[in-house]
Short mmCIF file of C-alpha atoms in Angstrom, two decimals:
data_model
loop_
_atom_site.label_atom_id
_atom_site.label_comp_id
_atom_site.label_asym_id
_atom_site.label_seq_id
_atom_site.Cartn_x
_atom_site.Cartn_y
_atom_site.Cartn_z
CA UNK A 1 11.03 42.48 21.02
CA UNK A 2 8.97 41.46 22.83
CA UNK A 3 4.49 40.15 22.77
CA UNK A 4 3.38 43.53 22.58
CA UNK A 5 5.85 44.68 20.69
CA UNK A 6 5.00 42.26 17.92
CA UNK A 7 1.87 42.38 17.59
CA UNK A 8 2.10 45.75 17.43
CA UNK A 9 3.51 44.79 14.17
CA UNK A 10 1.67 42.71 13.17
CA UNK A 11 -1.01 44.94 13.67
CA UNK A 12 0.00 47.65 11.53
CA UNK A 13 0.75 45.68 8.91
CA UNK A 14 -2.22 44.44 8.81
CA UNK A 15 -3.32 47.55 8.21
CA UNK A 16 -0.11 48.82 5.69
CA UNK A 17 -1.74 46.23 3.92
CA UNK A 18 -5.52 47.21 3.93
CA UNK A 19 -5.21 50.23 3.17
CA UNK A 20 -3.50 49.34 -0.39
CA UNK A 21 -6.21 47.10 -0.98
CA UNK A 22 -8.55 50.29 -0.60
CA UNK A 23 -6.65 52.00 -2.81
CA UNK A 24 -6.46 49.21 -5.82
CA UNK A 25 -10.33 49.09 -5.02
CA UNK A 26 -11.24 52.82 -5.01
CA UNK A 27 -12.93 52.79 -1.19
CA UNK A 28 -12.31 54.13 1.57
CA UNK A 29 -9.46 53.38 3.83
CA UNK A 30 -10.21 52.82 8.00
CA UNK A 31 -8.50 52.60 10.45
CA UNK A 32 -9.92 51.94 13.59
CA UNK A 33 -7.91 51.26 15.98
CA UNK A 34 -7.80 54.33 18.18
CA UNK A 35 -11.46 53.98 18.72
CA UNK A 36 -12.68 49.94 18.11
CA UNK A 37 -12.88 49.24 21.58
CA UNK A 38 -14.68 52.43 22.99
CA UNK A 39 -16.70 53.74 20.52
CA UNK A 40 -20.93 53.35 20.98
CA UNK A 41 -21.62 49.80 18.79
CA UNK A 42 -25.06 50.59 16.37
CA UNK A 43 -27.43 47.60 16.21
CA UNK A 44 -30.70 46.74 15.66
CA UNK A 45 -29.35 48.19 11.53
CA UNK A 46 -28.09 44.41 10.33
CA UNK A 47 -28.59 41.31 11.84
CA UNK A 48 -25.44 39.08 14.21
CA UNK A 49 -26.11 36.43 11.61
CA UNK A 50 -25.75 38.59 8.62
CA UNK A 51 -22.48 40.56 10.45
CA UNK A 52 -20.92 37.08 10.78
CA UNK A 53 -22.19 35.99 6.95
CA UNK A 54 -20.91 38.64 5.48
CA UNK A 55 -18.15 39.98 7.78
CA UNK A 56 -19.61 43.72 7.81
CA UNK A 57 -20.39 45.82 10.61
CA UNK A 58 -22.66 48.91 10.90
CA UNK A 59 -21.19 51.94 11.64
CA UNK A 60 -23.36 54.30 11.71
CA UNK A 61 -27.23 54.89 12.19
CA UNK A 62 -28.24 56.96 9.34
CA UNK A 63 -31.54 59.09 8.66
CA UNK A 64 -32.74 61.06 5.25
CA UNK A 65 -30.13 63.47 6.11
CA UNK A 66 -27.25 61.48 7.54
CA UNK A 67 -25.96 57.97 5.01
CA UNK A 68 -25.80 54.25 6.49
CA UNK A 69 -22.47 53.86 7.34
CA UNK A 70 -20.98 50.19 7.15
CA UNK A 71 -17.35 48.68 7.82
CA UNK A 72 -16.33 46.08 5.33
CA UNK A 73 -13.38 44.07 4.85
CA UNK A 74 -11.79 41.90 1.93
CA UNK A 75 -13.81 39.06 2.49
CA UNK A 76 -17.43 40.83 2.15
CA UNK A 77 -18.73 39.75 -1.23
CA UNK A 78 -19.16 42.38 -4.14
CA UNK A 79 -23.06 41.20 -3.51
CA UNK A 80 -23.97 42.00 0.61
CA UNK A 81 -22.51 45.24 -0.54
CA UNK A 82 -24.73 46.50 -4.37
CA UNK A 83 -28.09 44.12 -1.79
CA UNK A 84 -27.62 47.26 1.03
CA UNK A 85 -27.21 49.90 -1.78
CA UNK A 86 -30.13 49.05 -3.75
CA UNK A 87 -32.41 48.63 -0.46
CA UNK A 88 -31.63 51.73 1.39
CA UNK A 89 -31.38 53.66 -2.00
CA UNK A 90 -35.05 52.31 -2.87
CA UNK A 91 -36.42 54.58 -0.13
CA UNK A 92 -34.41 57.54 -0.75
CA UNK A 93 -31.05 56.76 2.09
CA UNK A 94 -27.79 56.88 1.05
CA UNK A 95 -24.81 55.11 2.37
CA UNK A 96 -21.32 54.89 2.54
CA UNK A 97 -19.00 51.83 3.13
CA UNK A 98 -15.33 51.46 4.12
CA UNK A 99 -12.57 49.37 4.38
CA UNK A 100 -11.40 48.32 7.42
CA UNK A 101 -9.02 44.92 8.53
CA UNK A 102 -9.93 41.75 9.90
CA UNK A 103 -8.10 41.98 12.84
CA UNK A 104 -11.12 45.65 13.57
CA UNK A 105 -13.38 43.21 11.77
CA UNK A 106 -12.65 40.96 14.45
CA UNK A 107 -12.72 42.99 17.18
CA UNK A 108 -16.08 45.34 16.78
CA UNK A 109 -17.32 41.35 16.28
CA UNK A 110 -16.24 40.82 19.56
CA UNK A 111 -18.05 43.57 20.93
CA UNK A 112 -20.64 42.34 19.51
CA UNK A 113 -21.06 39.04 20.08
CA UNK A 114 -18.63 38.14 22.82
CA UNK A 115 -18.26 34.47 23.10
CA UNK A 116 -19.32 33.08 26.37
CA UNK A 117 -15.50 32.41 27.91
CA UNK A 118 -14.19 30.11 30.52
CA UNK A 119 -10.46 30.46 31.78
CA UNK A 120 -8.26 28.65 31.73
CA UNK A 121 -5.04 29.09 34.02
CA UNK A 122 -2.25 29.32 31.19
CA UNK A 123 0.90 26.19 30.46
CA UNK A 124 4.08 27.47 31.69
CA UNK A 125 7.29 25.21 30.84
CA UNK A 126 8.39 22.55 33.61
CA UNK A 127 12.61 22.74 33.87
CA UNK A 128 14.02 19.00 33.78
CA UNK A 129 12.62 17.56 37.76
CA UNK A 130 9.97 20.04 38.42
CA UNK A 131 6.88 17.80 38.77
CA UNK A 132 5.35 19.81 40.77
CA UNK A 133 4.87 22.16 37.48
CA UNK A 134 3.37 19.31 34.88
CA UNK A 135 1.31 18.13 37.44
CA UNK A 136 -0.51 21.72 38.01
CA UNK A 137 -0.80 21.81 33.85
CA UNK A 138 -1.71 18.05 33.38
CA UNK A 139 -4.95 18.98 36.31
CA UNK A 140 -5.40 22.12 33.85
CA UNK A 141 -6.16 20.46 30.48
CA UNK A 142 -7.91 17.98 32.51
CA UNK A 143 -10.57 20.17 33.28
CA UNK A 144 -10.49 22.16 29.71
CA UNK A 145 -13.49 21.34 27.94
CA UNK A 146 -13.36 17.98 25.68
CA UNK A 147 -13.29 19.96 22.56
CA UNK A 148 -11.39 22.75 23.47
CA UNK A 149 -8.57 20.21 24.74
CA UNK A 150 -7.71 21.17 21.43
CA UNK A 151 -7.32 24.57 20.77
CA UNK A 152 -6.84 25.42 23.69
CA UNK A 153 -3.28 23.10 23.66
CA UNK A 154 -2.09 25.37 20.19
CA UNK A 155 -3.01 28.60 21.64
CA UNK A 156 -0.22 27.88 24.17
CA UNK A 157 1.95 26.50 22.23
CA UNK A 158 1.34 29.82 19.60
CA UNK A 159 1.86 32.35 23.14
CA UNK A 160 4.74 30.02 24.58
CA UNK A 161 6.52 30.29 20.95
CA UNK A 162 7.24 27.00 20.88
CA UNK A 163 8.52 25.50 17.57
CA UNK A 164 6.71 22.33 17.98
CA UNK A 165 4.44 19.79 19.88
CA UNK A 166 5.63 16.64 21.24
CA UNK A 167 2.32 14.52 22.37
CA UNK A 168 4.13 11.24 22.79
CA UNK A 169 2.60 7.19 24.07
CA UNK A 170 4.02 5.75 27.13
CA UNK A 171 2.62 3.57 29.31
CA UNK A 172 1.21 4.39 31.13
CA UNK A 173 0.26 8.64 30.23
CA UNK A 174 0.83 10.90 27.53
CA UNK A 175 3.42 13.17 27.66
CA UNK A 176 2.70 16.24 25.96
CA UNK A 177 6.04 18.52 25.44
CA UNK A 178 6.81 21.93 23.53
CA UNK A 179 10.08 22.87 21.81
CA UNK A 180 10.73 26.45 23.20
CA UNK A 181 13.66 28.48 21.56
CA UNK A 182 15.31 25.20 20.09
CA UNK A 183 14.28 23.08 23.88
CA UNK A 184 11.64 20.76 24.29
CA UNK A 185 10.40 21.11 27.68
CA UNK A 186 7.51 19.08 29.25
CA UNK A 187 4.78 20.42 30.07
CA UNK A 188 2.17 17.95 30.73
CA UNK A 189 0.64 13.88 30.87
CA UNK A 190 -2.56 13.59 30.25
CA UNK A 191 -4.98 10.47 30.14
CA UNK A 192 -5.79 7.93 27.35
CA UNK A 193 -8.96 9.75 27.48
CA UNK A 194 -8.29 13.93 26.35
CA UNK A 195 -5.57 11.85 24.15
CA UNK A 196 -9.17 10.28 22.15
CA UNK A 197 -10.66 13.30 22.15
CA UNK A 198 -7.36 15.22 20.62
CA UNK A 199 -5.94 12.90 18.55
CA UNK A 200 -9.73 12.33 17.08
CA UNK A 201 -9.41 15.91 15.70
CA UNK A 202 -5.93 16.05 14.78
CA UNK A 203 -7.13 13.28 12.81
CA UNK A 204 -10.90 15.51 11.26
CA UNK A 205 -8.45 18.48 10.85
CA UNK A 206 -5.09 17.12 9.44
CA UNK A 207 -6.27 13.94 6.61
CA UNK A 208 -4.93 12.27 9.10
CA UNK A 209 -5.73 8.07 10.05
CA UNK A 210 -5.36 7.21 13.74
CA UNK A 211 -5.97 3.47 11.80
CA UNK A 212 -2.50 3.46 9.53
CA UNK A 213 -0.23 1.51 10.71
CA UNK A 214 2.63 4.03 8.82
CA UNK A 215 3.80 7.24 9.27
CA UNK A 216 1.91 9.82 7.37
CA UNK A 217 2.23 13.63 6.75
CA UNK A 218 -0.89 16.97 7.75
CA UNK A 219 -1.08 20.36 7.45
CA UNK A 220 -3.67 22.73 9.07
CA UNK A 221 -3.91 25.92 9.71
CA UNK A 222 -6.09 27.41 13.07
CA UNK A 223 -7.09 31.35 13.46
CA UNK A 224 -4.87 33.19 16.20
CA UNK A 225 -7.02 35.95 18.01
CA UNK A 226 -5.13 37.39 20.80
CA UNK A 227 -4.89 41.56 22.15
CA UNK A 228 -6.52 42.65 19.41
CA UNK A 229 -4.40 41.18 16.46
CA UNK A 230 -4.47 38.56 14.96
CA UNK A 231 -2.55 35.52 12.70
CA UNK A 232 -2.64 32.51 11.43
CA UNK A 233 -0.74 29.74 12.60
CA UNK A 234 0.17 27.27 10.07
CA UNK A 235 1.03 23.65 11.76
CA UNK A 236 2.84 20.55 9.54
CA UNK A 237 1.73 17.66 10.95
CA UNK A 238 4.28 14.28 11.16
CA UNK A 239 2.55 11.14 13.09
CA UNK A 240 4.55 7.48 13.51
CA UNK A 241 3.02 4.46 15.14
CA UNK A 242 4.77 3.21 17.92
CA UNK A 243 4.94 0.62 20.86
CA UNK A 244 1.51 2.23 22.37
CA UNK A 245 -0.63 4.60 20.15
CA UNK A 246 -0.07 6.86 17.37
CA UNK A 247 3.22 9.91 18.25
CA UNK A 248 2.30 12.75 16.45
CA UNK A 249 4.82 15.96 16.56
CA UNK A 250 2.43 19.16 15.89
CA UNK A 251 5.53 21.79 14.18
CA UNK A 252 4.13 25.56 14.34
CA UNK A 253 5.01 28.09 11.64
CA UNK A 254 3.84 31.05 13.05
CA UNK A 255 2.39 33.22 9.90
CA UNK A 256 2.84 37.02 10.05
CA UNK A 257 4.35 38.69 6.89
CA UNK A 258 5.66 40.98 9.13
CA UNK A 259 8.30 39.14 10.53
CA UNK A 260 9.66 37.46 7.27
CA UNK A 261 12.34 40.45 6.61
CA UNK A 262 15.65 40.16 6.31
CA UNK A 263 15.91 42.89 9.49
CA UNK A 264 14.60 40.77 11.95
CA UNK A 265 16.65 37.60 11.16
CA UNK A 266 19.19 39.24 14.06
CA UNK A 267 22.10 39.13 11.40
CA UNK A 268 24.54 41.82 11.46
CA UNK A 269 24.86 44.58 8.72
CA UNK A 270 27.51 43.03 6.99
CA UNK A 271 25.86 39.86 6.16
CA UNK A 272 22.25 41.53 5.34
CA UNK A 273 24.21 43.42 2.33
CA UNK A 274 25.96 39.85 0.80
CA UNK A 275 22.95 38.45 0.94
CA UNK A 276 21.19 42.18 -0.67
CA UNK A 277 24.11 42.31 -2.88
CA UNK A 278 23.37 38.40 -4.57
CA UNK A 279 19.97 38.58 -5.05
CA UNK A 280 20.66 42.10 -7.02
CA UNK A 281 21.56 39.78 -9.96
CA UNK A 282 18.49 38.68 -11.96
CA UNK A 283 20.07 35.02 -12.65
CA UNK A 284 22.45 32.70 -10.19
CA UNK A 285 21.93 30.10 -7.39
CA UNK A 286 21.52 30.55 -4.05
CA UNK A 287 21.52 27.90 -1.93
CA UNK A 288 20.66 27.69 2.23
CA UNK A 289 22.28 25.36 4.31
CA UNK A 290 21.64 23.40 7.43
CA UNK A 291 19.90 20.22 8.81
CA UNK A 292 16.06 20.25 9.76
CA UNK A 293 15.30 23.20 12.32
CA UNK A 294 18.04 25.06 11.48
CA UNK A 295 16.06 28.65 9.72
CA UNK A 296 16.48 28.23 6.36
CA UNK A 297 12.97 28.19 5.75
CA UNK A 298 12.54 31.10 7.35
CA UNK A 299 15.01 33.46 6.07
CA UNK A 300 14.44 31.98 2.14
CA UNK A 301 10.71 33.65 3.48
CA UNK A 302 12.80 36.75 4.42
CA UNK A 303 14.40 37.10 1.20
CA UNK A 304 11.50 35.85 -1.36
CA UNK A 305 9.66 38.86 0.81
CA UNK A 306 12.64 41.40 0.18
CA UNK A 307 12.44 40.46 -3.84
CA UNK A 308 8.47 40.51 -4.10
CA UNK A 309 7.67 43.50 -5.83
CA UNK A 310 5.47 43.82 -8.79
CA UNK A 311 7.71 44.15 -11.19
CA UNK A 312 9.40 40.57 -10.31
CA UNK A 313 7.53 37.36 -11.58
CA UNK A 314 7.51 35.03 -8.61
CA UNK A 315 7.31 30.95 -8.35
CA UNK A 316 7.92 28.65 -5.55
CA UNK A 317 7.65 24.64 -5.50
CA UNK A 318 6.80 23.61 -2.34
CA UNK A 319 6.61 20.60 -0.04
CA UNK A 320 4.97 21.46 2.01
CA UNK A 321 3.83 25.29 1.72
CA UNK A 322 4.91 26.69 4.81
CA UNK A 323 4.30 30.18 4.03
CA UNK A 324 1.45 31.94 2.60
CA UNK A 325 2.79 35.12 1.00
CA UNK A 326 0.64 37.50 -1.04
CA UNK A 327 2.04 38.27 -4.67
CA UNK A 328 3.77 35.30 -4.81
CA UNK A 329 2.70 31.51 -7.26
CA UNK A 330 3.14 29.65 -4.26
CA UNK A 331 2.74 26.00 -5.90
CA UNK A 332 2.53 22.34 -3.62
CA UNK A 333 4.44 19.47 -4.52
CA UNK A 334 3.57 16.24 -2.87
CA UNK A 335 6.83 14.08 -3.36
CA UNK A 336 5.65 11.52 -0.73
CA UNK A 337 2.68 11.05 -3.95
CA UNK A 338 5.09 10.83 -6.83
CA UNK A 339 5.45 14.41 -7.12
CA UNK A 340 9.08 15.41 -8.41
CA UNK A 341 11.04 19.30 -7.93
CA UNK A 342 12.41 18.19 -10.71
CA UNK A 343 9.77 18.01 -13.00
CA UNK A 344 7.55 20.26 -11.91
CA UNK A 345 10.43 23.05 -12.36
CA UNK A 346 10.47 22.76 -15.06
CA UNK A 347 7.18 22.73 -16.39
CA UNK A 348 7.06 26.43 -14.34
CA UNK A 349 10.20 28.07 -16.23
CA UNK A 350 7.85 27.87 -19.08
CA UNK A 351 6.11 30.29 -17.08
CA UNK A 352 9.35 33.23 -17.71
CA UNK A 353 9.73 33.92 -13.72
CA UNK A 354 11.96 36.14 -12.38
CA UNK A 355 12.77 34.41 -9.85
CA UNK A 356 12.06 30.38 -8.06
CA UNK A 357 12.34 29.05 -4.75
CA UNK A 358 12.40 25.55 -5.17
CA UNK A 359 11.59 24.16 -1.44
CA UNK A 360 15.09 21.71 -1.34
CA UNK A 361 17.20 19.86 -3.53
CA UNK A 362 17.34 16.25 -2.88
CA UNK A 363 18.51 14.18 -6.03
CA UNK A 364 20.72 14.95 -8.70
CA UNK A 365 17.64 15.53 -11.62
CA UNK A 366 16.30 19.25 -9.23
CA UNK A 367 19.95 20.03 -8.92
CA UNK A 368 20.97 19.86 -12.50
CA UNK A 369 17.96 21.82 -13.35
CA UNK A 370 18.18 24.24 -11.07
CA UNK A 371 21.62 25.24 -12.46
CA UNK A 372 20.28 25.81 -16.04
CA UNK A 373 17.56 27.42 -14.53
CA UNK A 374 19.57 29.72 -12.61
CA UNK A 375 22.36 30.61 -16.35
CA UNK A 376 19.41 30.65 -18.43
CA UNK A 377 17.96 34.15 -16.80
CA UNK A 378 16.67 33.77 -13.22
CA UNK A 379 17.22 33.33 -10.06
CA UNK A 380 17.32 30.25 -8.20
CA UNK A 381 16.98 30.06 -4.24
CA UNK A 382 16.92 26.83 -2.60
CA UNK A 383 17.59 24.68 0.39
CA UNK A 384 20.70 22.02 0.88
CA UNK A 385 21.27 19.24 3.71
CA UNK A 386 24.73 19.93 4.49
CA UNK A 387 26.84 20.26 8.00
CA UNK A 388 28.76 23.48 6.51
CA UNK A 389 29.19 25.73 3.36
CA UNK A 390 32.29 23.63 2.62
CA UNK A 391 30.76 20.62 3.40
CA UNK A 392 27.39 21.50 0.48
CA UNK A 393 29.85 22.13 -2.47
CA UNK A 394 31.63 18.59 -1.48
CA UNK A 395 28.05 17.06 -1.81
CA UNK A 396 27.23 19.05 -4.50
CA UNK A 397 29.39 17.50 -6.11
CA UNK A 398 28.89 13.76 -5.01
CA UNK A 399 25.41 14.30 -6.18
CA UNK A 400 26.60 15.78 -9.50
CA UNK A 401 29.97 15.21 -10.78
CA UNK A 402 32.02 17.57 -11.64
CA UNK A 403 30.43 20.28 -13.54
CA UNK A 404 31.78 23.68 -15.15
CA UNK A 405 28.01 25.28 -15.50
CA UNK A 406 27.32 24.88 -11.88
CA UNK A 407 30.60 27.01 -11.16
CA UNK A 408 28.88 29.55 -12.95
CA UNK A 409 24.96 29.25 -11.64
CA UNK A 410 25.75 29.23 -7.75
CA UNK A 411 26.27 32.85 -6.26
CA UNK A 412 26.02 32.45 -3.00
CA UNK A 413 26.04 29.35 0.69
CA UNK A 414 24.53 30.05 3.49
CA UNK A 415 25.09 27.66 6.49
CA UNK A 416 22.91 28.56 9.45
CA UNK A 417 22.15 28.16 13.01
CA UNK A 418 19.73 29.39 15.27
CA UNK A 419 21.08 30.11 18.83
CA UNK A 420 19.23 30.72 22.34
CA UNK A 421 19.09 34.86 22.98
CA UNK A 422 20.13 35.97 26.27
CA UNK A 423 17.61 37.67 28.01
CA UNK A 424 18.47 41.77 28.85
CA UNK A 425 19.64 40.74 32.22
CA UNK A 426 22.15 38.71 31.54
CA UNK A 427 25.26 38.26 33.88
CA UNK A 428 28.39 38.83 32.96
CA UNK A 429 32.01 36.99 33.70
CA UNK A 430 35.79 35.88 33.05
CA UNK A 431 36.06 32.80 31.43
CA UNK A 432 38.84 30.27 32.54
CA UNK A 433 42.37 29.79 31.21
CA UNK A 434 40.34 26.81 28.99
CA UNK A 435 37.99 28.33 27.33
CA UNK A 436 40.38 31.42 26.84
CA UNK A 437 42.89 29.44 24.71
CA UNK A 438 39.95 27.89 22.62
CA UNK A 439 38.31 31.48 22.34
CA UNK A 440 40.87 32.60 21.06
CA UNK A 441 41.72 29.43 18.64
CA UNK A 442 38.69 29.85 17.41
CA UNK A 443 39.52 34.18 16.20
CA UNK A 444 42.99 33.14 15.00
CA UNK A 445 43.93 34.70 11.43
CA UNK A 446 40.36 36.19 12.34
CA UNK A 447 40.29 40.17 11.74
CA UNK A 448 39.21 41.78 14.61
CA UNK A 449 40.03 45.08 14.51
CA UNK A 450 36.40 45.85 13.55
CA UNK A 451 35.12 44.84 16.54
CA UNK A 452 35.05 46.15 20.30
CA UNK A 453 37.06 43.32 21.47
CA UNK A 454 40.17 42.62 23.63
CA UNK A 455 41.18 38.63 23.62
CA UNK A 456 43.81 39.97 26.16
CA UNK A 457 40.95 40.37 28.67
CA UNK A 458 37.56 38.66 27.89
CA UNK A 459 34.61 39.17 29.09
CA UNK A 460 31.79 36.74 28.14
CA UNK A 461 27.68 36.55 29.37
CA UNK A 462 24.99 33.86 31.40
CA UNK A 463 22.00 33.39 32.12
CA UNK A 464 20.23 35.08 35.04
CA UNK A 465 17.10 33.22 35.25
CA UNK A 466 13.58 35.57 36.47
CA UNK A 467 10.48 35.23 37.50
CA UNK A 468 10.10 36.78 33.95
CA UNK A 469 12.88 34.84 32.35
CA UNK A 470 12.80 31.65 33.86
CA UNK A 471 15.69 30.47 32.12
CA UNK A 472 17.32 32.82 31.15
CA UNK A 473 16.99 33.54 27.11
CA UNK A 474 14.32 35.45 25.34
CA UNK A 475 13.93 34.14 22.26
CA UNK A 476 16.85 32.37 19.46
CA UNK A 477 19.06 33.97 16.89
CA UNK A 478 20.86 32.88 13.31
CA UNK A 479 24.41 32.09 13.54
CA UNK A 480 25.34 32.47 9.70
CA UNK A 481 28.26 31.06 7.29
CA UNK A 482 28.31 32.85 4.34
CA UNK A 483 30.38 31.72 1.16
CA UNK A 484 30.54 34.00 -1.39
CA UNK A 485 31.82 31.59 -4.69
CA UNK A 486 34.88 33.67 -5.16
CA UNK A 487 37.46 32.96 -8.62
CA UNK A 488 39.61 30.98 -5.37
CA UNK A 489 36.20 28.33 -5.00
CA UNK A 490 34.77 28.22 -8.46
CA UNK A 491 38.71 26.19 -9.07
CA UNK A 492 37.28 23.07 -6.77
CA UNK A 493 33.49 23.21 -8.62
CA UNK A 494 35.11 23.47 -12.74
CA UNK A 495 37.48 20.41 -11.68
CA UNK A 496 41.12 22.63 -12.05
CA UNK A 497 41.52 21.17 -8.26
CA UNK A 498 41.80 17.58 -8.20
CA UNK A 499 41.80 17.30 -4.25
CA UNK A 500 38.20 18.06 -3.63
CA UNK A 501 37.38 17.98 0.00
CA UNK A 502 35.69 19.91 2.47
CA UNK A 503 38.92 21.12 4.31
CA UNK A 504 40.63 22.49 1.39
CA UNK A 505 37.13 24.60 0.18
CA UNK A 506 36.89 25.36 3.49
CA UNK A 507 40.67 26.74 3.92
CA UNK A 508 39.91 28.71 0.30
CA UNK A 509 37.15 30.40 1.14
CA UNK A 510 38.52 31.32 5.11
CA UNK A 511 41.35 32.96 3.64
CA UNK A 512 39.24 34.71 1.21
CA UNK A 513 37.02 35.77 4.06
CA UNK A 514 34.65 33.77 5.27
CA UNK A 515 34.09 33.51 8.64
CA UNK A 516 32.92 29.45 9.95
CA UNK A 517 30.26 29.25 12.32
CA UNK A 518 32.36 28.26 15.09
CA UNK A 519 34.41 31.78 14.69
CA UNK A 520 30.43 33.43 14.45
CA UNK A 521 28.95 30.90 17.31
CA UNK A 522 31.95 31.99 19.21
CA UNK A 523 32.31 36.52 17.89
CA UNK A 524 27.93 36.29 18.62
CA UNK A 525 28.58 35.02 21.77
CA UNK A 526 31.50 37.67 22.58
CA UNK A 527 28.32 40.08 22.03
CA UNK A 528 26.39 38.86 24.63
CA UNK A 529 24.47 37.56 21.84
CA UNK A 530 24.54 34.19 23.92
CA UNK A 531 26.39 31.77 25.77
CA UNK A 532 29.85 30.50 24.73
CA UNK A 533 27.92 27.16 26.19
CA UNK A 534 24.69 27.58 23.38
CA UNK A 535 27.71 28.38 20.72
CA UNK A 536 29.39 24.57 21.85
CA UNK A 537 25.43 22.65 22.54
CA UNK A 538 24.38 23.96 18.84
CA UNK A 539 27.54 24.33 16.64
#
């Protein structure tokens, strides 16, 4: 999905949400997309200051016959609407109000009150050793006005689809790198003057201190407006003191509720069906496992979004809250200030939720509380640090001991990694004999009848860089290992089997039909979704 399609989908979802809100409020919904950029503006009815303050736009100037028409948003105070109605009716004039989306409001306001704009060159990511690109971007950053440099970097990172920005102090310069599709790319080197301005703005917005000599965490949000659509960029800030100053990593979470969708994870129909079958039950425990940056949170939120209906009460406990989802009660847990997932979970269970998400199981107390909740009529989702689903079982048993209740509560474990997806402009090739042997070895015992692969004539794909896609990749896709807890697997958890180790659990799960991360990765390479080298790098 290219950027234009993503923006259009974001806008469509926002319009759908606005239409639902208008129905609830008993207002008339207005979709302005067909005319918002070229309809003549109605000026002189209300001031620009009031348009900004009350989120209201005049649509039609009325008279004794025609009503005055105004467009309002969900942020418009009801007192502002009441005042306009009263003022106009006292003069014998009628008024009509239409509910529009926030994106529509932004488009109209940019026409009514266009900002003074200076256009800077877009940032391009550089390959290793590409000093010319780095110098060019560094020069652009030096030209950006001091009060805009922070917003410029964040906006450019979002435009590139970067997951994080790294600000790193070196002896002579400050290096900026951006992670795109899981790979760090050098972007620019900035002077210490720009660095001080950047860090000053960062400390103000994220509530961190540049004077502290301890590691700090912060959080901030930024509204991004681009091509007639808008979205909220959530930014988690991690800052540590180093030899030459404070290094910072800004993790970017591009909040877009429409993209938190199981259909958009890039998983197969079988994987999707397995998840939906498990979460259709009213109780049980579902664990996402994997390292930081493997997409666990996005998958968990996509599952929550699928469950988010008016009939269900959903509560999340998070440290910190990464995405805000309407209709879900989300509770921040400050574990660095003494907060406890286990204590908070015991409290929220009194609110009778149907579904609870615990951001992460880190200790035995939280694990036991989550297990207890999952067998008393709650569906519990959580994440857990382990390399694979089988390793997660071993780690959980180490954490809480052999626990028969755990065997009846755990329903599904999902281990996940993110690999770079090949661009459509990819190149097919026949691998060498050692690669063929490796593929056959990994897929040994896998039923390949439902796949369109011929292991006697293997074709793989590799990246083909182009001007539009300089690295030959476009986004990332999830590789997912799913362990559905069956009776043979439960025996390990109950203690029926003495030898509780990762290899034996994995062997049993594979006999039950589970495909490992490596097998899923090789199948993705055979489909042409990614490269065999990328599977080796990530998995």
